[in-house]
mmCIF file of N, CA and C in Angstrom:
data_model
loop_
_atom_site.group_PDB
_atom_site.id
_atom_site.type_symbol
_atom_site.label_atom_id
_atom_site.label_comp_id
_atom_site.label_asym_id
_atom_site.label_seq_id
_atom_site.Cartn_x
_atom_site.Cartn_y
_atom_site.Cartn_z
ATOM 1 N N MET A 3 0.856 -1.178 0.000
ATOM 2 C CA MET A 3 0.000 0.000 0.000
ATOM 3 C C MET A 3 0.900 1.238 0.000
ATOM 4 N N LYS A 4 0.598 2.127 -0.889
ATOM 5 C CA LYS A 4 1.394 3.340 -0.998
ATOM 6 C C LYS A 4 1.073 4.286 0.153
ATOM 7 N N GLN A 5 2.001 5.202 0.378
ATOM 8 C CA GLN A 5 1.859 6.130 1.494
ATOM 9 C C GLN A 5 0.642 7.030 1.329
ATOM 10 N N LYS A 6 0.368 7.464 0.124
ATOM 11 C CA LYS A 6 -0.784 8.325 -0.125
ATOM 12 C C LYS A 6 -2.097 7.570 0.112
ATOM 13 N N GLU A 7 -2.164 6.312 -0.329
ATOM 14 C CA GLU A 7 -3.364 5.500 -0.096
ATOM 15 C C GLU A 7 -3.582 5.259 1.385
ATOM 16 N N LEU A 8 -2.501 4.963 2.094
ATOM 17 C CA LEU A 8 -2.591 4.746 3.529
ATOM 18 C C LEU A 8 -3.107 5.988 4.240
ATOM 19 N N ALA A 9 -2.613 7.144 3.848
ATOM 20 C CA ALA A 9 -3.065 8.398 4.457
ATOM 21 C C ALA A 9 -4.546 8.632 4.174
ATOM 22 N N ASN A 10 -4.984 8.367 2.955
ATOM 23 C CA ASN A 10 -6.405 8.555 2.613
ATOM 24 C C ASN A 10 -7.299 7.618 3.408
ATOM 25 N N TRP A 11 -6.931 6.345 3.492
ATOM 26 C CA TRP A 11 -7.742 5.386 4.250
ATOM 27 C C TRP A 11 -7.780 5.738 5.723
ATOM 28 N N LEU A 12 -6.654 6.138 6.276
ATOM 29 C CA LEU A 12 -6.612 6.500 7.683
ATOM 30 C C LEU A 12 -7.483 7.719 7.965
ATOM 31 N N LYS A 13 -7.467 8.678 7.061
ATOM 32 C CA LYS A 13 -8.307 9.865 7.220
ATOM 33 C C LYS A 13 -9.782 9.492 7.198
ATOM 34 N N ILE A 14 -10.185 8.648 6.262
ATOM 35 C CA ILE A 14 -11.576 8.227 6.155
ATOM 36 C C ILE A 14 -12.009 7.461 7.403
ATOM 37 N N ILE A 15 -11.166 6.554 7.873
ATOM 38 C CA ILE A 15 -11.498 5.760 9.057
ATOM 39 C C ILE A 15 -11.634 6.648 10.279
ATOM 40 N N ILE A 16 -10.726 7.593 10.452
ATOM 41 C CA ILE A 16 -10.781 8.481 11.615
ATOM 42 C C ILE A 16 -12.028 9.355 11.578
ATOM 43 N N VAL A 17 -12.381 9.873 10.434
ATOM 44 C CA VAL A 17 -13.571 10.718 10.324
ATOM 45 C C VAL A 17 -14.835 9.914 10.645
ATOM 46 N N PHE A 18 -14.946 8.698 10.095
ATOM 47 C CA PHE A 18 -16.116 7.873 10.396
ATOM 48 C C PHE A 18 -16.163 7.473 11.868
ATOM 49 N N CYS A 19 -15.021 7.143 12.452
ATOM 50 C CA CYS A 19 -14.995 6.809 13.883
ATOM 51 C C CYS A 19 -15.398 8.010 14.721
ATOM 52 N N TRP A 20 -14.963 9.197 14.329
ATOM 53 C CA TRP A 20 -15.336 10.412 15.049
ATOM 54 C C TRP A 20 -16.854 10.630 14.984
ATOM 55 N N LEU A 21 -17.420 10.471 13.791
ATOM 56 C CA LEU A 21 -18.858 10.669 13.621
ATOM 57 C C LEU A 21 -19.674 9.631 14.397
ATOM 58 N N PHE A 22 -19.270 8.364 14.314
ATOM 59 C CA PHE A 22 -19.996 7.330 15.039
ATOM 60 C C PHE A 22 -19.851 7.487 16.546
ATOM 61 N N GLY A 23 -18.681 7.882 17.011
ATOM 62 C CA GLY A 23 -18.487 8.119 18.438
ATOM 63 C C GLY A 23 -19.324 9.281 18.930
ATOM 64 N N LEU A 24 -19.364 10.337 18.161
ATOM 65 C CA LEU A 24 -20.180 11.494 18.523
ATOM 66 C C LEU A 24 -21.663 11.131 18.516
ATOM 67 N N LEU A 25 -22.096 10.384 17.516
ATOM 68 C CA LEU A 25 -23.485 9.939 17.452
ATOM 69 C C LEU A 25 -23.833 9.070 18.655
ATOM 70 N N PHE A 26 -22.923 8.184 19.050
ATOM 71 C CA PHE A 26 -23.188 7.329 20.197
ATOM 72 C C PHE A 26 -23.260 8.135 21.488
ATOM 73 N N CYS A 27 -22.297 9.035 21.691
ATOM 74 C CA CYS A 27 -22.258 9.793 22.947
ATOM 75 C C CYS A 27 -23.420 10.774 23.072
ATOM 76 N N VAL A 28 -23.899 11.291 21.959
ATOM 77 C CA VAL A 28 -24.938 12.309 22.020
ATOM 78 C C VAL A 28 -26.338 11.715 21.898
ATOM 79 N N TYR A 29 -26.508 10.673 21.106
ATOM 80 C CA TYR A 29 -27.867 10.191 20.861
ATOM 81 C C TYR A 29 -28.106 8.745 21.297
ATOM 82 N N VAL A 30 -27.343 7.805 20.783
ATOM 83 C CA VAL A 30 -27.625 6.383 21.003
ATOM 84 C C VAL A 30 -27.494 6.000 22.473
ATOM 85 N N GLY A 31 -26.404 6.387 23.110
ATOM 86 C CA GLY A 31 -26.211 6.051 24.515
ATOM 87 C C GLY A 31 -27.288 6.614 25.421
ATOM 88 N N PRO A 32 -27.559 7.919 25.357
ATOM 89 C CA PRO A 32 -28.617 8.465 26.209
ATOM 90 C C PRO A 32 -30.010 7.899 25.921
ATOM 91 N N GLU A 33 -30.351 7.691 24.667
ATOM 92 C CA GLU A 33 -31.674 7.145 24.349
ATOM 93 C C GLU A 33 -31.812 5.703 24.820
ATOM 94 N N THR A 34 -30.780 4.916 24.631
ATOM 95 C CA THR A 34 -30.823 3.531 25.109
ATOM 96 C C THR A 34 -30.909 3.491 26.623
ATOM 97 N N GLY A 35 -30.116 4.341 27.277
ATOM 98 C CA GLY A 35 -30.173 4.415 28.734
ATOM 99 C C GLY A 35 -31.533 4.849 29.224
ATOM 100 N N LYS A 36 -32.133 5.809 28.531
ATOM 101 C CA LYS A 36 -33.465 6.261 28.925
ATOM 102 C C LYS A 36 -34.494 5.151 28.765
ATOM 103 N N ASN A 37 -34.417 4.432 27.674
ATOM 104 C CA ASN A 37 -35.382 3.352 27.437
ATOM 105 C C ASN A 37 -35.234 2.222 28.450
ATOM 106 N N ILE A 38 -34.020 1.907 28.827
ATOM 107 C CA ILE A 38 -33.800 0.799 29.758
ATOM 108 C C ILE A 38 -34.015 1.225 31.201
ATOM 109 N N LEU A 39 -33.403 2.328 31.599
ATOM 110 C CA LEU A 39 -33.386 2.705 33.006
ATOM 111 C C LEU A 39 -34.667 3.389 33.473
ATOM 112 N N LEU A 40 -35.271 4.194 32.641
ATOM 113 C CA LEU A 40 -36.438 4.939 33.088
ATOM 114 C C LEU A 40 -37.717 4.101 33.114
ATOM 115 N N ASP A 41 -37.701 2.945 32.472
ATOM 116 C CA ASP A 41 -38.863 2.058 32.538
ATOM 117 C C ASP A 41 -38.968 1.364 33.894
ATOM 118 N N SER A 42 -37.864 1.276 34.584
ATOM 119 C CA SER A 42 -37.839 0.607 35.884
ATOM 120 C C SER A 42 -37.787 1.662 36.990
ATOM 121 N N ASP A 43 -38.675 1.542 37.969
ATOM 122 C CA ASP A 43 -38.704 2.514 39.064
ATOM 123 C C ASP A 43 -37.452 2.457 39.927
ATOM 124 N N SER A 44 -36.879 1.277 40.087
ATOM 125 C CA SER A 44 -35.711 1.153 40.957
ATOM 126 C C SER A 44 -34.433 1.667 40.299
ATOM 127 N N LEU A 45 -34.432 1.844 38.980
ATOM 128 C CA LEU A 45 -33.222 2.284 38.279
ATOM 129 C C LEU A 45 -33.295 3.719 37.774
ATOM 130 N N LYS A 46 -34.343 4.462 38.102
ATOM 131 C CA LYS A 46 -34.485 5.825 37.587
ATOM 132 C C LYS A 46 -33.347 6.737 38.011
ATOM 133 N N GLU A 47 -32.853 6.563 39.218
ATOM 134 C CA GLU A 47 -31.779 7.434 39.691
ATOM 135 C C GLU A 47 -30.415 7.067 39.072
ATOM 136 N N SER A 48 -30.349 5.976 38.316
ATOM 137 C CA SER A 48 -29.100 5.571 37.672
ATOM 138 C C SER A 48 -28.913 6.185 36.292
ATOM 139 N N TYR A 49 -29.886 6.946 35.805
ATOM 140 C CA TYR A 49 -29.802 7.483 34.444
ATOM 141 C C TYR A 49 -28.679 8.511 34.305
ATOM 142 N N LYS A 50 -28.632 9.502 35.174
ATOM 143 C CA LYS A 50 -27.603 10.545 35.054
ATOM 144 C C LYS A 50 -26.195 10.008 35.262
ATOM 145 N N PRO A 51 -25.954 9.105 36.231
ATOM 146 C CA PRO A 51 -24.607 8.530 36.318
ATOM 147 C C PRO A 51 -24.220 7.717 35.079
ATOM 148 N N LEU A 52 -25.196 7.052 34.447
ATOM 149 C CA LEU A 52 -24.903 6.308 33.226
ATOM 150 C C LEU A 52 -24.484 7.253 32.107
ATOM 151 N N ILE A 53 -25.189 8.354 31.956
ATOM 152 C CA ILE A 53 -24.845 9.326 30.920
ATOM 153 C C ILE A 53 -23.479 9.932 31.200
ATOM 154 N N ALA A 54 -23.201 10.237 32.455
ATOM 155 C CA ALA A 54 -21.879 10.759 32.815
ATOM 156 C C ALA A 54 -20.800 9.729 32.504
ATOM 157 N N PHE A 55 -21.064 8.463 32.772
ATOM 158 C CA PHE A 55 -20.107 7.405 32.456
ATOM 159 C C PHE A 55 -19.853 7.322 30.958
ATOM 160 N N ILE A 56 -20.898 7.412 30.154
ATOM 161 C CA ILE A 56 -20.738 7.364 28.694
ATOM 162 C C ILE A 56 -19.879 8.531 28.223
ATOM 163 N N TRP A 57 -20.149 9.729 28.715
ATOM 164 C CA TRP A 57 -19.387 10.901 28.285
ATOM 165 C C TRP A 57 -17.946 10.846 28.773
ATOM 166 N N ILE A 58 -17.736 10.368 29.994
ATOM 167 C CA ILE A 58 -16.371 10.288 30.519
ATOM 168 C C ILE A 58 -15.556 9.241 29.767
ATOM 169 N N THR A 59 -16.171 8.115 29.422
ATOM 170 C CA THR A 59 -15.436 7.114 28.645
ATOM 171 C C THR A 59 -15.245 7.553 27.199
ATOM 172 N N GLY A 60 -15.999 8.540 26.745
ATOM 173 C CA GLY A 60 -15.794 9.078 25.406
ATOM 174 C C GLY A 60 -14.557 9.952 25.309
ATOM 175 N N ILE A 61 -14.100 10.511 26.421
ATOM 176 C CA ILE A 61 -12.931 11.394 26.411
ATOM 177 C C ILE A 61 -11.678 10.676 25.914
ATOM 178 N N PRO A 62 -11.312 9.493 26.458
ATOM 179 C CA PRO A 62 -10.123 8.807 25.925
ATOM 180 C C PRO A 62 -10.302 8.355 24.475
ATOM 181 N N TYR A 63 -11.540 8.021 24.108
ATOM 182 C CA TYR A 63 -11.813 7.614 22.735
ATOM 183 C C TYR A 63 -11.497 8.745 21.761
ATOM 184 N N PHE A 64 -12.008 9.944 22.056
ATOM 185 C CA PHE A 64 -11.752 11.072 21.169
ATOM 186 C C PHE A 64 -10.304 11.542 21.256
ATOM 187 N N PHE A 65 -9.666 11.374 22.402
ATOM 188 C CA PHE A 65 -8.246 11.689 22.527
ATOM 189 C C PHE A 65 -7.427 10.760 21.630
ATOM 190 N N ALA A 66 -7.778 9.474 21.609
ATOM 191 C CA ALA A 66 -7.086 8.524 20.740
ATOM 192 C C ALA A 66 -7.306 8.865 19.267
ATOM 193 N N LEU A 67 -8.494 9.349 18.928
ATOM 194 C CA LEU A 67 -8.732 9.764 17.545
ATOM 195 C C LEU A 67 -7.895 10.987 17.185
ATOM 196 N N CYS A 68 -7.680 11.885 18.129
ATOM 197 C CA CYS A 68 -6.806 13.035 17.878
ATOM 198 C C CYS A 68 -5.370 12.581 17.645
ATOM 199 N N ILE A 69 -4.927 11.587 18.391
ATOM 200 C CA ILE A 69 -3.587 11.034 18.172
ATOM 201 C C ILE A 69 -3.518 10.370 16.798
ATOM 202 N N GLY A 70 -4.575 9.664 16.432
ATOM 203 C CA GLY A 70 -4.640 9.069 15.100
ATOM 204 C C GLY A 70 -4.605 10.112 13.998
ATOM 205 N N TRP A 71 -5.245 11.253 14.238
ATOM 206 C CA TRP A 71 -5.216 12.329 13.241
ATOM 207 C C TRP A 71 -3.810 12.900 13.103
ATOM 208 N N SER A 72 -3.069 12.981 14.207
ATOM 209 C CA SER A 72 -1.690 13.468 14.121
ATOM 210 C C SER A 72 -0.807 12.454 13.380
ATOM 211 N N ILE A 73 -1.102 11.157 13.545
ATOM 212 C CA ILE A 73 -0.378 10.142 12.778
ATOM 213 C C ILE A 73 -0.706 10.285 11.297
ATOM 214 N N TYR A 74 -1.977 10.512 10.994
ATOM 215 C CA TYR A 74 -2.374 10.763 9.605
ATOM 216 C C TYR A 74 -1.617 11.956 9.044
ATOM 217 N N SER A 75 -1.491 13.015 9.822
ATOM 218 C CA SER A 75 -0.791 14.213 9.359
ATOM 219 C C SER A 75 0.683 13.924 9.092
ATOM 220 N N ASP A 76 1.287 13.078 9.951
ATOM 221 C CA ASP A 76 2.689 12.720 9.736
ATOM 222 C C ASP A 76 2.866 11.875 8.470
ATOM 223 N N ILE A 77 1.938 10.967 8.213
ATOM 224 C CA ILE A 77 2.009 10.142 7.018
ATOM 225 C C ILE A 77 1.775 10.989 5.772
ATOM 226 N N ASN A 78 0.907 11.984 5.883
ATOM 227 C CA ASN A 78 0.483 12.793 4.752
ATOM 228 C C ASN A 78 1.459 13.911 4.401
ATOM 229 N N VAL A 79 2.546 14.028 5.099
ATOM 230 C CA VAL A 79 3.497 15.118 4.843
ATOM 231 C C VAL A 79 4.009 15.015 3.397
ATOM 232 N N GLY A 80 3.893 16.108 2.702
ATOM 233 C CA GLY A 80 4.400 16.162 1.346
ATOM 234 C C GLY A 80 3.382 15.859 0.272
ATOM 235 N N TYR A 81 2.166 15.514 0.644
ATOM 236 C CA TYR A 81 1.130 15.223 -0.348
ATOM 237 C C TYR A 81 0.046 16.296 -0.295
ATOM 238 N N ASP A 82 -0.368 16.739 -1.447
ATOM 239 C CA ASP A 82 -1.480 17.678 -1.546
ATOM 240 C C ASP A 82 -2.678 16.917 -2.086
ATOM 241 N N PHE A 83 -3.806 17.035 -1.381
ATOM 242 C CA PHE A 83 -5.003 16.317 -1.813
ATOM 243 C C PHE A 83 -5.913 17.211 -2.574
#
């Protein structure tokens, strides 16, 4: 695989991972938590800690994507797209 192809694939993968991670942290996780936890009276108070847990675990995920973007930038040095 050529360096330019590798840079393009890495860029596409990082962008899609960023979008899916953002979609999960903002919509899928909270909606799933609401559907599961709020239906049960004994678990209603667990909704906000679950959302906080989802957002806190998203921080290292997005940090790793930023590191991946810097790797993409290093691979892409010298190429104009």
